[in-house]
Tab-separated table of C-alpha atoms and ligand atoms in Angstrom:
chain	number	residue	atom	x	y	z
A	1	UNK	CA	211.677	45.136	1.496
A	2	UNK	CA	209.291	47.365	3.346
A	3	UNK	CA	205.759	48.350	2.612
A	4	UNK	CA	205.031	52.027	2.380
A	5	UNK	CA	201.733	53.802	2.761
A	6	UNK	CA	200.920	56.268	0.008
A	7	UNK	CA	201.851	59.138	2.299
A	8	UNK	CA	205.314	57.720	2.810
A	9	UNK	CA	204.944	56.079	6.212
A	10	UNK	CA	207.081	53.019	6.330
A	11	UNK	CA	205.088	49.918	7.261
A	12	UNK	CA	208.069	47.547	7.738
A	13	UNK	CA	206.953	43.824	7.918
A	14	UNK	CA	206.028	43.426	4.530
A	15	UNK	CA	205.133	41.468	1.593
A	16	UNK	CA	204.179	42.450	-1.846
A	17	UNK	CA	200.595	41.684	-0.907
A	18	UNK	CA	200.590	44.555	1.544
A	19	UNK	CA	201.854	46.923	-1.085
A	20	UNK	CA	199.111	45.856	-3.385
A	21	UNK	CA	196.484	46.156	-0.709
A	22	UNK	CA	197.858	49.599	-0.116
A	23	UNK	CA	197.020	50.509	-3.659
A	24	UNK	CA	193.681	48.751	-3.429
A	25	UNK	CA	192.327	49.969	-0.129
A	26	UNK	CA	193.764	53.447	-0.523
A	27	UNK	CA	192.294	53.676	-3.968
A	28	UNK	CA	190.415	57.002	-4.013
A	29	UNK	CA	187.296	55.305	-5.339
A	30	UNK	CA	187.265	52.853	-2.479
A	31	UNK	CA	187.990	55.542	0.063
A	32	UNK	CA	185.193	57.805	-1.065
A	33	UNK	CA	182.493	55.487	-2.345
A	34	UNK	CA	180.765	52.389	-1.117
A	35	UNK	CA	181.222	50.660	-4.440
A	36	UNK	CA	181.716	46.946	-3.704
A	37	UNK	CA	182.643	46.215	-7.299
A	38	UNK	CA	186.390	46.611	-6.762
A	39	UNK	CA	187.513	43.084	-7.242
A	40	UNK	CA	191.023	43.158	-5.933
A	41	UNK	CA	190.883	42.964	-2.174
A	42	UNK	CA	189.760	40.577	0.500
A	43	UNK	CA	187.067	43.137	1.171
A	44	UNK	CA	185.470	42.257	-2.144
A	45	UNK	CA	185.395	38.590	-1.181
A	46	UNK	CA	183.701	39.518	2.053
A	47	UNK	CA	181.174	41.516	0.054
A	48	UNK	CA	180.460	38.653	-2.250
A	49	UNK	CA	180.328	35.850	0.232
A	50	UNK	CA	179.182	37.537	3.390
A	51	UNK	CA	175.798	37.859	4.978
A	52	UNK	CA	176.240	41.570	4.451
A	53	UNK	CA	176.199	41.378	0.673
A	54	UNK	CA	172.706	42.792	0.406
A	55	UNK	CA	173.808	46.014	2.050
A	56	UNK	CA	175.078	48.987	0.122
A	57	UNK	CA	178.546	48.305	1.470
A	58	UNK	CA	179.206	44.651	2.054
A	59	UNK	CA	180.988	45.268	5.325
A	60	UNK	CA	179.186	48.327	6.676
A	61	UNK	CA	178.417	47.888	10.360
A	62	UNK	CA	180.116	44.480	10.529
A	63	UNK	CA	182.510	43.844	13.431
A	64	UNK	CA	185.728	42.606	11.862
A	65	UNK	CA	188.915	41.236	13.398
A	66	UNK	CA	191.935	41.348	11.111
A	67	UNK	CA	194.419	38.803	12.438
A	68	UNK	CA	197.994	39.690	11.460
A	69	UNK	CA	197.084	43.179	10.243
A	70	UNK	CA	200.709	44.280	9.736
A	71	UNK	CA	200.833	47.968	8.801
A	72	UNK	CA	197.026	48.157	8.719
A	73	UNK	CA	196.379	48.529	5.004
A	74	UNK	CA	193.420	46.180	4.903
A	75	UNK	CA	192.099	47.139	8.360
A	76	UNK	CA	191.991	50.809	7.464
A	77	UNK	CA	190.412	50.050	4.106
A	78	UNK	CA	187.686	48.005	5.750
A	79	UNK	CA	187.105	50.696	8.388
A	80	UNK	CA	186.774	53.307	5.645
A	81	UNK	CA	184.009	51.150	4.221
A	82	UNK	CA	182.063	51.411	7.465
A	83	UNK	CA	183.187	48.231	9.264
A	84	UNK	CA	184.026	48.302	12.968
A	85	UNK	CA	187.534	46.893	12.789
A	86	UNK	CA	190.043	45.548	15.281
A	87	UNK	CA	193.505	44.964	13.809
A	88	UNK	CA	195.662	42.489	15.723
A	89	UNK	CA	199.364	41.820	15.253
A	90	UNK	CA	202.200	40.618	17.493
A	91	UNK	CA	204.632	43.100	15.944
A	92	UNK	CA	204.647	46.260	18.063
A	93	UNK	CA	206.549	48.134	15.399
A	94	UNK	CA	204.101	47.533	12.556
A	95	UNK	CA	201.061	48.085	14.685
A	96	UNK	CA	202.397	51.437	15.864
A	97	UNK	CA	202.749	52.420	12.225
A	98	UNK	CA	199.181	51.284	11.571
A	99	UNK	CA	197.932	53.341	14.513
A	100	UNK	CA	199.961	56.370	13.511
A	101	UNK	CA	198.510	56.138	9.995
A	102	UNK	CA	194.984	55.881	11.408
A	103	UNK	CA	195.561	59.023	13.448
A	104	UNK	CA	196.991	61.017	10.570
A	105	UNK	CA	194.117	59.895	8.351
A	106	UNK	CA	191.658	61.150	10.961
A	107	UNK	CA	193.497	64.467	11.270
A	108	UNK	CA	193.328	64.965	7.519
A	109	UNK	CA	189.523	64.703	7.509
A	110	UNK	CA	186.950	67.259	8.579
A	111	UNK	CA	185.061	66.501	11.811
A	112	UNK	CA	181.806	66.051	9.891
A	113	UNK	CA	183.293	63.492	7.489
A	114	UNK	CA	181.691	60.080	7.991
A	115	UNK	CA	185.009	58.383	7.154
A	116	UNK	CA	186.488	60.096	10.176
A	117	UNK	CA	183.824	58.511	12.365
A	118	UNK	CA	184.571	55.132	10.754
A	119	UNK	CA	188.271	55.511	11.533
A	120	UNK	CA	187.381	56.384	15.125
A	121	UNK	CA	185.955	52.882	15.372
A	122	UNK	CA	189.188	51.230	14.194
A	123	UNK	CA	191.372	49.830	16.975
A	124	UNK	CA	194.749	48.197	16.859
A	125	UNK	CA	195.977	45.821	19.504
A	126	UNK	CA	199.191	43.924	19.638
A	127	UNK	CA	199.292	40.275	20.482
A	128	UNK	CA	198.682	36.904	18.852
A	129	UNK	CA	195.303	35.479	17.963
A	130	UNK	CA	196.063	32.634	20.354
A	131	UNK	CA	195.807	35.138	23.240
A	132	UNK	CA	192.638	36.953	22.352
A	133	UNK	CA	190.024	34.523	23.654
A	134	UNK	CA	191.309	34.465	27.194
A	135	UNK	CA	192.472	38.024	27.188
A	136	UNK	CA	190.499	40.262	24.825
A	137	UNK	CA	192.132	43.267	26.453
A	138	UNK	CA	195.597	42.365	25.277
A	139	UNK	CA	197.780	45.388	25.075
A	140	UNK	CA	196.269	48.285	23.190
A	141	UNK	CA	198.465	49.559	20.389
A	142	UNK	CA	197.440	53.146	20.594
A	143	UNK	CA	198.725	54.174	23.966
A	144	UNK	CA	197.437	51.631	26.430
A	145	UNK	CA	194.878	54.178	27.581
A	146	UNK	CA	191.933	53.053	29.643
A	147	UNK	CA	189.666	54.724	27.115
A	148	UNK	CA	190.882	52.404	24.370
A	149	UNK	CA	190.527	49.373	26.565
A	150	UNK	CA	186.932	50.275	27.332
A	151	UNK	CA	185.998	50.472	23.685
A	152	UNK	CA	187.713	47.312	22.502
A	153	UNK	CA	185.176	44.631	21.619
A	154	UNK	CA	184.809	41.178	23.117
A	155	UNK	CA	186.473	38.312	21.344
A	156	UNK	CA	183.794	37.109	18.884
A	157	UNK	CA	183.363	38.965	15.609
A	158	UNK	CA	181.040	38.958	12.579
A	159	UNK	CA	184.055	38.470	10.311
A	160	UNK	CA	187.610	37.360	10.996
A	161	UNK	CA	190.130	37.850	8.194
A	162	UNK	CA	193.685	36.490	8.162
A	163	UNK	CA	195.375	37.682	5.005
A	164	UNK	CA	198.781	36.158	4.183
A	165	UNK	CA	199.340	34.984	7.745
A	166	UNK	CA	198.646	31.245	7.981
A	167	UNK	CA	201.619	30.374	5.745
A	168	UNK	CA	203.934	32.050	8.277
A	169	UNK	CA	202.825	30.363	11.514
A	170	UNK	CA	204.391	27.265	13.094
A	171	UNK	CA	201.173	25.324	13.499
A	172	UNK	CA	198.498	26.244	10.941
A	173	UNK	CA	195.837	23.972	12.477
A	174	UNK	CA	196.200	25.619	15.889
A	175	UNK	CA	196.283	29.075	14.338
A	176	UNK	CA	193.142	28.269	12.330
A	177	UNK	CA	191.362	27.003	15.454
A	178	UNK	CA	192.112	30.205	17.322
A	179	UNK	CA	190.905	32.314	14.391
A	180	UNK	CA	187.786	30.128	14.239
A	181	UNK	CA	187.109	30.691	17.941
A	182	UNK	CA	186.999	34.426	17.285
A	183	UNK	CA	184.113	34.111	14.777
A	184	UNK	CA	180.602	34.346	16.163
A	185	UNK	CA	178.099	31.622	15.145
A	186	UNK	CA	176.890	32.454	11.631
A	187	UNK	CA	179.896	34.720	11.031
A	188	UNK	CA	182.624	34.503	8.406
A	189	UNK	CA	186.250	33.489	8.369
A	190	UNK	CA	188.293	34.707	5.398
A	191	UNK	CA	191.757	33.293	4.749
A	192	UNK	CA	194.086	34.411	1.961
A	193	UNK	CA	197.304	32.487	1.326
A	194	UNK	CA	199.493	30.952	-1.406
A	195	UNK	CA	198.585	27.507	-2.716
A	196	UNK	CA	201.164	24.685	-2.580
A	197	UNK	CA	201.768	24.036	-6.265
A	198	UNK	CA	204.849	24.054	-8.497
A	199	UNK	CA	203.518	27.263	-10.088
A	200	UNK	CA	203.223	29.033	-6.725
A	201	UNK	CA	206.779	27.945	-5.897
A	202	UNK	CA	207.933	29.386	-9.187
A	203	UNK	CA	206.063	32.689	-8.925
A	204	UNK	CA	205.866	33.436	-5.192
A	205	UNK	CA	209.296	32.165	-4.164
A	206	UNK	CA	211.598	31.890	-7.177
A	207	UNK	CA	210.293	34.837	-9.150
A	208	UNK	CA	209.021	37.290	-6.509
A	209	UNK	CA	211.784	36.636	-3.956
A	210	UNK	CA	214.850	35.753	-6.028
A	211	UNK	CA	214.311	37.327	-9.442
A	212	UNK	CA	212.192	40.455	-8.934
A	213	UNK	CA	213.203	40.888	-5.263
A	214	UNK	CA	209.677	42.099	-4.526
A	215	UNK	CA	209.707	40.122	-1.269
A	216	UNK	CA	212.762	39.509	0.944
A	217	UNK	CA	214.493	36.202	0.193
A	218	UNK	CA	213.392	33.596	2.743
A	219	UNK	CA	209.976	35.153	3.479
A	220	UNK	CA	208.144	32.033	2.346
A	221	UNK	CA	208.764	28.308	2.834
A	222	UNK	CA	207.192	26.123	0.193
A	223	UNK	CA	206.402	23.376	2.697
A	224	UNK	CA	204.254	25.848	4.657
A	225	UNK	CA	202.048	26.702	1.703
A	226	UNK	CA	198.549	25.313	2.104
A	227	UNK	CA	196.171	23.852	-0.433
A	228	UNK	CA	192.553	25.119	-0.618
A	229	UNK	CA	191.291	21.612	0.254
A	230	UNK	CA	193.368	21.698	3.449
A	231	UNK	CA	191.823	25.019	4.498
A	232	UNK	CA	188.399	23.628	3.683
A	233	UNK	CA	189.101	20.571	5.835
A	234	UNK	CA	190.274	22.733	8.744
A	235	UNK	CA	187.017	24.646	8.368
A	236	UNK	CA	184.918	21.496	8.515
A	237	UNK	CA	186.843	20.265	11.552
A	238	UNK	CA	186.104	23.538	13.311
A	239	UNK	CA	182.387	23.728	12.492
A	240	UNK	CA	182.449	25.860	9.330
A	241	UNK	CA	180.809	25.398	5.955
A	242	UNK	CA	182.812	26.330	2.879
A	243	UNK	CA	181.288	29.219	0.927
A	244	UNK	CA	183.716	30.075	-1.798
A	245	UNK	CA	187.350	29.970	-2.892
A	246	UNK	CA	188.694	32.405	-5.477
A	247	UNK	CA	192.097	32.494	-7.052
A	248	UNK	CA	194.080	35.720	-6.905
A	249	UNK	CA	196.947	36.726	-9.103
A	250	UNK	CA	199.411	39.603	-9.032
A	251	UNK	CA	200.268	41.423	-12.258
A	252	UNK	CA	203.568	43.235	-11.651
A	253	UNK	CA	203.371	45.622	-14.582
A	254	UNK	CA	200.027	46.991	-13.374
A	255	UNK	CA	200.958	46.586	-9.689
A	256	UNK	CA	197.555	45.007	-9.179
A	257	UNK	CA	195.900	41.889	-7.797
A	258	UNK	CA	193.087	40.374	-9.798
A	259	UNK	CA	190.744	37.531	-8.931
A	260	UNK	CA	190.836	34.599	-11.321
A	261	UNK	CA	189.128	31.222	-11.612
A	262	UNK	CA	192.115	28.988	-10.860
A	263	UNK	CA	193.757	28.774	-7.459
A	264	UNK	CA	197.183	27.691	-8.694
A	265	UNK	CA	199.115	30.564	-7.157
A	266	UNK	CA	197.328	32.436	-4.345
A	267	UNK	CA	193.720	32.339	-3.261
A	268	UNK	CA	191.089	33.619	-0.826
A	269	UNK	CA	188.649	31.314	0.944
A	270	UNK	CA	185.439	32.284	2.749
A	271	UNK	CA	183.918	29.969	5.361
A	272	UNK	CA	180.809	30.425	7.470
A	273	UNK	CA	180.609	29.261	11.064
A	274	UNK	CA	177.618	27.009	11.627
A	275	UNK	CA	175.086	28.267	14.140
A	276	UNK	CA	175.474	24.963	15.986
A	277	UNK	CA	179.017	23.777	15.248
A	278	UNK	CA	179.206	20.041	14.468
A	279	UNK	CA	182.363	19.356	16.428
B	1	SAM	C1	202.938	38.656	5.768
B	1	SAM	S1	202.319	39.700	7.028
B	1	SAM	C2	200.656	40.008	6.403
B	1	SAM	C3	200.155	41.374	6.772
B	1	SAM	C4	198.725	41.726	6.284
B	1	SAM	N1	197.746	40.786	6.758
B	1	SAM	C5	198.631	41.802	4.772
B	1	SAM	O1	198.175	40.852	4.139
B	1	SAM	O2	198.975	42.825	4.224
B	1	SAM	C6	201.962	38.481	8.303
B	1	SAM	C7	201.595	39.141	9.617
B	1	SAM	O3	201.059	38.149	10.512
B	1	SAM	C8	201.461	38.450	11.827
B	1	SAM	N2	201.318	37.226	12.635
B	1	SAM	C9	202.114	36.133	12.645
B	1	SAM	N3	201.659	35.219	13.540
B	1	SAM	C10	200.529	35.747	14.095
B	1	SAM	C11	199.612	35.288	15.101
B	1	SAM	N4	199.765	34.113	15.696
B	1	SAM	N5	198.559	36.078	15.441
B	1	SAM	C12	198.407	37.274	14.829
B	1	SAM	N6	199.250	37.761	13.875
B	1	SAM	C13	200.293	37.010	13.523
B	1	SAM	C14	202.902	38.944	11.621
B	1	SAM	O4	203.364	39.729	12.701
B	1	SAM	C15	202.791	39.744	10.341
B	1	SAM	O5	202.536	41.111	10.575
């Protein structure tokens, strides 16, 4: 199955989560207002848990790295909310789609539109998070131009978000550590992922992959699902304090994600990097 932007661009790599984020971050209200009350995206968790929550837009002005940005749904949504976003993904194909969507979004806006300026500050690069510390200039997705390289930020960010990525990597602890290294002291790390419970097996794998065919069969391995306590422990081991974990749940008939109090299926966790990591 492929994810598709609202304007029809095919985002390949994709999970149902991306489709939902598409509907969330491309929601006209989110695109045109700074209303942080939309509860359905990782952006809302950042608003609620972040040091930026007192601002009009929870992420405005924050430097954000989205690790595993895929087709760029969340990155573009965050940029539209005023964040200075770098989207990172090892898939050249998806990141080209993300960049092409960014460009067509810019072209559709008038030069005086502030969203246009926000999208000018969105950059996509292709590579793995493991590479970024030693080589923050890993290949630019746009066109490898020197101009892009000059404007790419250094490797530590106010917020790092990895949405539906950690359950796909070979070594989650190593992946987490590299994400953690990219957060500046006092900054936030946001992880979204499925929990490892019988209910998540039933809904995310059996139902979504085999029955509804919303996700390609074989996308997820149950043994790679991670419990919230395991993420929390990885945070503590890497010098983070746990701020909040919220359950998320997809309602197919409304094509929407909602946040919910239990974390039985999928969840989002926010962690803050200690100013002086206790490692
Ligand atoms: C399931 S997709 C999630 C896309 C997007 N974050 C979302 O939630 O809509 C997982 C993405 O993680 C990327 N990925 C896998 N390993 C990675 C790594 N080590 N560093 C950065 N991205 C990675 C994949 O290329 C893929 O695009």
